[in-house]
PDB file of C-alpha atoms in Angstrom:
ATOM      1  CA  UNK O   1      19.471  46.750  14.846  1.00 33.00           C
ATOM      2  CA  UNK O   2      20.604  44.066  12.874  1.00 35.00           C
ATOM      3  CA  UNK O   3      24.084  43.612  10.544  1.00 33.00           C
ATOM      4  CA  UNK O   4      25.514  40.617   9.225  1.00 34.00           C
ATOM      5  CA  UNK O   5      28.775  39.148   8.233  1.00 33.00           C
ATOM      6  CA  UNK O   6      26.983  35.747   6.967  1.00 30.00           C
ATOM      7  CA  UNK O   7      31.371  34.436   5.948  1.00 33.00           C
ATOM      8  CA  UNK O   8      32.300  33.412   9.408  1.00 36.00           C
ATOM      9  CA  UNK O   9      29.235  33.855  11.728  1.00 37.00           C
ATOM     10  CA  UNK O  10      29.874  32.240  15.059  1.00 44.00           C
ATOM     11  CA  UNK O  11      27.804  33.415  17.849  1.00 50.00           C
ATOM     12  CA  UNK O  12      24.487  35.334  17.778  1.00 58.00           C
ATOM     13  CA  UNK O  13      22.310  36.908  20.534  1.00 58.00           C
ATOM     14  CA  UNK O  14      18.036  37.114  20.680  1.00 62.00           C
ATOM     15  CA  UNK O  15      16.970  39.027  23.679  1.00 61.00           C
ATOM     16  CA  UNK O  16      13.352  37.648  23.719  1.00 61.00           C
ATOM     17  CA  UNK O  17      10.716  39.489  25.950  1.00 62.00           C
ATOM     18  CA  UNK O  18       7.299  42.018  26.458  1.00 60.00           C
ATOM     19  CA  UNK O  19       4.468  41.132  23.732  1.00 57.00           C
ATOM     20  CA  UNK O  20       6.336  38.800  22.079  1.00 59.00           C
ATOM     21  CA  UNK O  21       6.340  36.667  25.230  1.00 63.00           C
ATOM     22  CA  UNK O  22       2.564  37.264  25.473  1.00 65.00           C
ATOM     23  CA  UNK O  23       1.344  36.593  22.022  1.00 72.00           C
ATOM     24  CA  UNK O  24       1.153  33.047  21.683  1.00 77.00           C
ATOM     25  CA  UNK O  25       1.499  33.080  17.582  1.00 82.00           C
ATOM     26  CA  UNK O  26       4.273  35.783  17.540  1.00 78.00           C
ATOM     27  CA  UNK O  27       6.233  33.464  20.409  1.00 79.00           C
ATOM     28  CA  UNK O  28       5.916  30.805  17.730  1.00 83.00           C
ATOM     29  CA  UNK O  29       7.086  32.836  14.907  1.00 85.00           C
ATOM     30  CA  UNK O  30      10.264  34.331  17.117  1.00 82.00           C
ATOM     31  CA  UNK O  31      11.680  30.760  18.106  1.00 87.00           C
ATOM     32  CA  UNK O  32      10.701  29.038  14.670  1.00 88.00           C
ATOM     33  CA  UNK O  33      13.195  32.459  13.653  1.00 87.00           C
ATOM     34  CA  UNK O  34      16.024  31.505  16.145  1.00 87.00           C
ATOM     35  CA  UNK O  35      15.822  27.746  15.166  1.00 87.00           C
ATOM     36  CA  UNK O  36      16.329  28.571  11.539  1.00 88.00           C
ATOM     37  CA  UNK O  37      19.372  30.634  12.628  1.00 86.00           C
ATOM     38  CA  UNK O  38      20.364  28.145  14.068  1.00 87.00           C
ATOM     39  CA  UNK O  39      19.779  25.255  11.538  1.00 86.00           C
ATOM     40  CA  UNK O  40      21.652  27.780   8.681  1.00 87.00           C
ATOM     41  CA  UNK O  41      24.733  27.848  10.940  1.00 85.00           C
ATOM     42  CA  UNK O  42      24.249  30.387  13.025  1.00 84.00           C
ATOM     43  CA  UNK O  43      25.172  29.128  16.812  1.00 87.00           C
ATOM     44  CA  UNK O  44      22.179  31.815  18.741  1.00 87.00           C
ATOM     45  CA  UNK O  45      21.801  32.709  22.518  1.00 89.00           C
ATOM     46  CA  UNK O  46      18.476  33.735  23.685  1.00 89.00           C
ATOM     47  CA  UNK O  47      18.176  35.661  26.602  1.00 91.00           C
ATOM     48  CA  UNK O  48      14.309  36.322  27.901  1.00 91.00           C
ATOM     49  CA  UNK O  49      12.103  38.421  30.140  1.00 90.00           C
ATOM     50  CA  UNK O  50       9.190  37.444  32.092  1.00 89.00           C
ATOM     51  CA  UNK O  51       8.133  41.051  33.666  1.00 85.00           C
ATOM     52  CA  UNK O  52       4.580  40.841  32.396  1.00 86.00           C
ATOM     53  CA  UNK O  53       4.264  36.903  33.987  1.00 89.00           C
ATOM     54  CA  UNK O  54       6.267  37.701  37.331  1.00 91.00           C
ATOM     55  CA  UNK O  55       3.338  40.565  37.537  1.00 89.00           C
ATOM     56  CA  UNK O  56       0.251  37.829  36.704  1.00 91.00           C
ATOM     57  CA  UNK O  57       1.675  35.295  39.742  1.00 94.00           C
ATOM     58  CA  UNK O  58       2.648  38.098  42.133  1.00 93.00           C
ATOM     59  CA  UNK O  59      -1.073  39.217  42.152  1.00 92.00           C
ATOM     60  CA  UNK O  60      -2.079  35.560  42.011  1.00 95.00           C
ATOM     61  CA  UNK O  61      -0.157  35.541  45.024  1.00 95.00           C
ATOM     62  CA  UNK O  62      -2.090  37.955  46.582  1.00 96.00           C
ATOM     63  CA  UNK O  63       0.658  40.304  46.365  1.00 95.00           C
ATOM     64  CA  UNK O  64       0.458  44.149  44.351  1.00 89.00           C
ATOM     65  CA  UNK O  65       3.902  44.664  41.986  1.00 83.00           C
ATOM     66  CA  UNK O  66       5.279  47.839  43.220  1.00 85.00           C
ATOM     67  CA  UNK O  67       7.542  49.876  40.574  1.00 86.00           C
ATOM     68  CA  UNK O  68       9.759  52.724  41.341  1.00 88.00           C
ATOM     69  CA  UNK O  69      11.417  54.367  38.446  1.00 86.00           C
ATOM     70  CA  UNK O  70       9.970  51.950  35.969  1.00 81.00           C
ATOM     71  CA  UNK O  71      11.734  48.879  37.843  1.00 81.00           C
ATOM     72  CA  UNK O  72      10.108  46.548  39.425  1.00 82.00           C
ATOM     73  CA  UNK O  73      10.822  46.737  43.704  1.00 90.00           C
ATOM     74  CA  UNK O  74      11.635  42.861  44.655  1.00 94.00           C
ATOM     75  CA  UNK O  75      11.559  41.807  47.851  1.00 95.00           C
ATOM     76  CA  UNK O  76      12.130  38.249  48.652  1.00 96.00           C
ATOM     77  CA  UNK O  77       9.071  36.680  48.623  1.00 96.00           C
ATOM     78  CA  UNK O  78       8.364  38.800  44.712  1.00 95.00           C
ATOM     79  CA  UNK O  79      11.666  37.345  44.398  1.00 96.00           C
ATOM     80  CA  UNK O  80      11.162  33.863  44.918  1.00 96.00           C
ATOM     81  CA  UNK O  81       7.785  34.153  42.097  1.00 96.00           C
ATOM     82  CA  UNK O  82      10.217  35.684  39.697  1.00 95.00           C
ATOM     83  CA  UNK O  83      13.004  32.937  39.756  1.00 97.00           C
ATOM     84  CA  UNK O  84      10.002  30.015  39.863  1.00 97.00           C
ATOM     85  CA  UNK O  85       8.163  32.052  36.542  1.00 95.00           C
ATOM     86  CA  UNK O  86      11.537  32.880  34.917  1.00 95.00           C
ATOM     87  CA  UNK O  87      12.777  29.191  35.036  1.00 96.00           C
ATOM     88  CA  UNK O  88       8.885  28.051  33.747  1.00 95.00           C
ATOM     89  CA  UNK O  89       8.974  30.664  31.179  1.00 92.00           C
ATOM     90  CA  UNK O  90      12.926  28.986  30.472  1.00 95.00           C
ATOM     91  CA  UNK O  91      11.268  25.328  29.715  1.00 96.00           C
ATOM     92  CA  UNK O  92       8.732  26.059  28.134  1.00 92.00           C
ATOM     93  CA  UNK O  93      11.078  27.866  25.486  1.00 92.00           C
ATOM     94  CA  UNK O  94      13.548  24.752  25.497  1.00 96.00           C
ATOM     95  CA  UNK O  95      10.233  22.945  24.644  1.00 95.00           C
ATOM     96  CA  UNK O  96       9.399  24.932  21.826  1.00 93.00           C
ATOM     97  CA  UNK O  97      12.726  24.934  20.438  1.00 94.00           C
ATOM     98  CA  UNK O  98      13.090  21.155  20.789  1.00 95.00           C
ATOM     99  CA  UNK O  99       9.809  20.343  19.452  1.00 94.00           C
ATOM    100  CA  UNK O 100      11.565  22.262  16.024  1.00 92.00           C
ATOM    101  CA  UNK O 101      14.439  19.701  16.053  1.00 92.00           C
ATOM    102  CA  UNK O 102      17.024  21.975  17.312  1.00 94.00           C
ATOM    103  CA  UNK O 103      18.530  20.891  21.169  1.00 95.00           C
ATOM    104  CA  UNK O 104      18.444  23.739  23.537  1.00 96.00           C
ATOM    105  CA  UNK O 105      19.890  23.926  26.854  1.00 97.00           C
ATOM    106  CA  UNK O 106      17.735  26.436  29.684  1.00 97.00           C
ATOM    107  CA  UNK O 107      19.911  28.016  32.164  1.00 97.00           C
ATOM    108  CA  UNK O 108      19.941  30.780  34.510  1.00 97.00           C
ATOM    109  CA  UNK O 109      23.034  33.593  34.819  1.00 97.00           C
ATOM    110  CA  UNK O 110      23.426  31.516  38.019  1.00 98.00           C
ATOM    111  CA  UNK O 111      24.680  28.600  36.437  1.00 97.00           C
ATOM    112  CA  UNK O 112      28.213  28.349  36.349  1.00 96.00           C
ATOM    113  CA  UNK O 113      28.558  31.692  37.900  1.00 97.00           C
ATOM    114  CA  UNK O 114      27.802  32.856  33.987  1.00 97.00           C
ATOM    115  CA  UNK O 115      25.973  36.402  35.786  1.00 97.00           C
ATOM    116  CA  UNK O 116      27.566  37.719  38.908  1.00 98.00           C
ATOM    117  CA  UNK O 117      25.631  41.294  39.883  1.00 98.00           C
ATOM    118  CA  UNK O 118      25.756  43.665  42.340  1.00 97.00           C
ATOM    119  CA  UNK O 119      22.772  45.612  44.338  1.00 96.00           C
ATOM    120  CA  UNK O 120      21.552  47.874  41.577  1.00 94.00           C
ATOM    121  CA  UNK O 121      19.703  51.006  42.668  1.00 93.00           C
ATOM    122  CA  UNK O 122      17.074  53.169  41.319  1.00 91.00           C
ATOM    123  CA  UNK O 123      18.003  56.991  41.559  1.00 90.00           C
ATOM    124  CA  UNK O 124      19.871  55.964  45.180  1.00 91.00           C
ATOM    125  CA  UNK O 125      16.811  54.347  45.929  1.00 92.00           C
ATOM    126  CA  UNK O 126      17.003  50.705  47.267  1.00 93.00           C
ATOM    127  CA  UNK O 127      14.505  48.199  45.020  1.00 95.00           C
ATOM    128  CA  UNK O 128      15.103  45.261  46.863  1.00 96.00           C
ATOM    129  CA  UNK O 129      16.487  42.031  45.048  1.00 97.00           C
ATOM    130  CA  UNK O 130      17.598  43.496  41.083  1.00 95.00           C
ATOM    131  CA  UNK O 131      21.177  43.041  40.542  1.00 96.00           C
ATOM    132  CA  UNK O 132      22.947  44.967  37.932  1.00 95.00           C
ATOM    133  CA  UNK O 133      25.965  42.392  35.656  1.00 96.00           C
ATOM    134  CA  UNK O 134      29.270  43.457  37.299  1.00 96.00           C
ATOM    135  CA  UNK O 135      30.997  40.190  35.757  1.00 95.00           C
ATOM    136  CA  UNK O 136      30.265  37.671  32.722  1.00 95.00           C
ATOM    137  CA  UNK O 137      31.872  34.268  32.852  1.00 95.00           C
ATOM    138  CA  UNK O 138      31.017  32.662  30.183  1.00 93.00           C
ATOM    139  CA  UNK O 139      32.586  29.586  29.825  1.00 93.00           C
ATOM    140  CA  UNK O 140      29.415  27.459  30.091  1.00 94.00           C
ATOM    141  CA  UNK O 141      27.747  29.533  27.016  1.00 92.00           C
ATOM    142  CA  UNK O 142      31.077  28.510  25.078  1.00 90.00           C
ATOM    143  CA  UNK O 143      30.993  24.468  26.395  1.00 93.00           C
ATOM    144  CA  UNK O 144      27.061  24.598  25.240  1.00 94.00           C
ATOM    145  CA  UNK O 145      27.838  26.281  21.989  1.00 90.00           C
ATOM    146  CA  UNK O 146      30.789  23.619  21.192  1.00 90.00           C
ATOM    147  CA  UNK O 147      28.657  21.083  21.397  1.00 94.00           C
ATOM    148  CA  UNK O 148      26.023  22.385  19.310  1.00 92.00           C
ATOM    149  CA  UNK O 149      23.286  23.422  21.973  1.00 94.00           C
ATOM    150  CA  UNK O 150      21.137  26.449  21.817  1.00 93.00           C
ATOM    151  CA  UNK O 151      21.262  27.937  25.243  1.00 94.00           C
ATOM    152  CA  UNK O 152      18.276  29.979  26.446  1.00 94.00           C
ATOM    153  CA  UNK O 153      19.276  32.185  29.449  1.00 95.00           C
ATOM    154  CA  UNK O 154      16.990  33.287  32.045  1.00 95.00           C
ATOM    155  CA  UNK O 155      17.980  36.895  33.549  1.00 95.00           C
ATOM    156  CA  UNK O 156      19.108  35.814  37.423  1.00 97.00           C
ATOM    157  CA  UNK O 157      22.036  36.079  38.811  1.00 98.00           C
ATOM    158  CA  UNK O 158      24.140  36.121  42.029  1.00 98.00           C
ATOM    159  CA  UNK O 159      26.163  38.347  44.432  1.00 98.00           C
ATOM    160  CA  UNK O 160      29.246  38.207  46.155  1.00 97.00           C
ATOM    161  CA  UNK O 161      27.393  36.717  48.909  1.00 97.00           C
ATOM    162  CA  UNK O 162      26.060  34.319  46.482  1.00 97.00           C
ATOM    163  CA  UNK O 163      22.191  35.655  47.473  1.00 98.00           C
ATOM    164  CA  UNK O 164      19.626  35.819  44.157  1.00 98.00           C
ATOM    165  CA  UNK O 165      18.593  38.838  42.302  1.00 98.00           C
ATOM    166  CA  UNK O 166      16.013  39.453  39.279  1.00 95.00           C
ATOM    167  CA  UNK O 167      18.283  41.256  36.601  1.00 95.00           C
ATOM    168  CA  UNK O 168      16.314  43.184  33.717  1.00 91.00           C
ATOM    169  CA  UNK O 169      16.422  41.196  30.252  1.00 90.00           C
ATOM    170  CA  UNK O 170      17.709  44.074  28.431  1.00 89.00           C
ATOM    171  CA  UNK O 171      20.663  44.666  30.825  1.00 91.00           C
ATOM    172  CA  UNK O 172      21.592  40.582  30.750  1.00 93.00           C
ATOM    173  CA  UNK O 173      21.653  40.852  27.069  1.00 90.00           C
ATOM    174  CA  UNK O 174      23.767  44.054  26.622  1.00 89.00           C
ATOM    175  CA  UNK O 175      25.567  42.337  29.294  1.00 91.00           C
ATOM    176  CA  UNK O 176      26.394  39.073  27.380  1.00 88.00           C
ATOM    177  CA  UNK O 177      26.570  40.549  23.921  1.00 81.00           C
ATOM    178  CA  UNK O 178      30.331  40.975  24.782  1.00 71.00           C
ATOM    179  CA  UNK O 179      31.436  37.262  24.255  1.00 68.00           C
ATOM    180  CA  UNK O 180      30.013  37.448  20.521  1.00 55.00           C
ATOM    181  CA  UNK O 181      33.197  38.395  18.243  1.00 46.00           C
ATOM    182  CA  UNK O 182      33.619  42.096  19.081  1.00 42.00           C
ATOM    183  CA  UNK O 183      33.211  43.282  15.294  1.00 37.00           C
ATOM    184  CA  UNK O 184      30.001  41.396  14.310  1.00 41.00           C
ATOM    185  CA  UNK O 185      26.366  41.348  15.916  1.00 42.00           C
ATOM    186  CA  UNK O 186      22.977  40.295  14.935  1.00 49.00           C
ATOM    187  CA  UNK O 187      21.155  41.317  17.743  1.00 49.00           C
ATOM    188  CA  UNK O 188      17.354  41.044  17.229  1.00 52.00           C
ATOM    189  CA  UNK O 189      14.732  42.577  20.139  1.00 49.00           C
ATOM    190  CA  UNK O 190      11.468  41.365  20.139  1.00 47.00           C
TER     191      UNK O 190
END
């Protein structure tokens, strides 16, 4: 879905995951997109997956991904892979962006409590560490936007009890699309 109101454009959200994450050239071709946003005035947020990479290094680990419902169960050690890929998978797109000109900023929805999430559960069934957005604070998005970063957020968050949890990319997005003037979007999937 995308619509545009090019007059006053002010903040703009890429959720960024699956084979566009996996295709080297089309990765290319997604953040040379975002940077030109960017560069013609838009101020973009990219949000990103890493499902098919947490996958590679749990089995690297030695470990088999277990899905129930089509979410991935986490436990803590699956857990502790998927923060340490998602925050790779995070610098390596500040890189790319950088290397285009444009200064990007990598954070994760734990930073500056921007995510706060709750257990979320799959048909009543307990999948270990995925936390479903109960609470957006975005005040560091707005700081980094003022002065004229391009944050890329990585999909973790934190609970009450300030304990980690994987959140899914799409749900992050939807999540943050909120702080984006209510009337306008340009919301592009890849």
């Amino acid at each position: 879905e995308m619509s545009r109101g090019l007059g006053d454009v002010y903040k703009r959200q890429v959720k960024y995951g699956g084979s566009a994450m996996v295709d080297e050239k089309l990765k290319k071709q997604v953040i040379q997109d975002v940077t030109l946003l960017k560069l013609v005035g838009f101020k973009p947020i990219i949000v990103h997956g890493g499902g098919k990479e947490i996958s590679k290094w749990v089995a690297k680990a030695g470990m088999e991904p277990e899905f129930i419902n089509g979410l991935r169960k986490t436990d803590a050690p699956t857990m502790e892979i998927a923060e340490m890929v998602l925050n790779r998978v995070n610098k390596s797109l500040v890189s790319m962006v950088q290397e285009l000109g444009v200064q990007a900023v990598g954070i994760s929805g734990k930073d500056g409590g921007l995510l706060k999430v709750e257990k979320k559960l799959s048909d009543g069934q307990d999948i270990g560490y995925v936390g479903e957005v109960k609470e957006v604070n975005p005040k560091i998005l707005y700081d980094l936007l003022e002065k004229d970063f391009l944050p890329i957020i990585c999909p973790i968050g934190l609970d009450d009890n300030y304990d980690t949890y994987n959140i899914n990319a799409d749900d992050a997005a939807l999540s943050l699309i909120h702080i984006s003037e209510p009337t306008r979007h340009l919301r592009i999937s890849y």
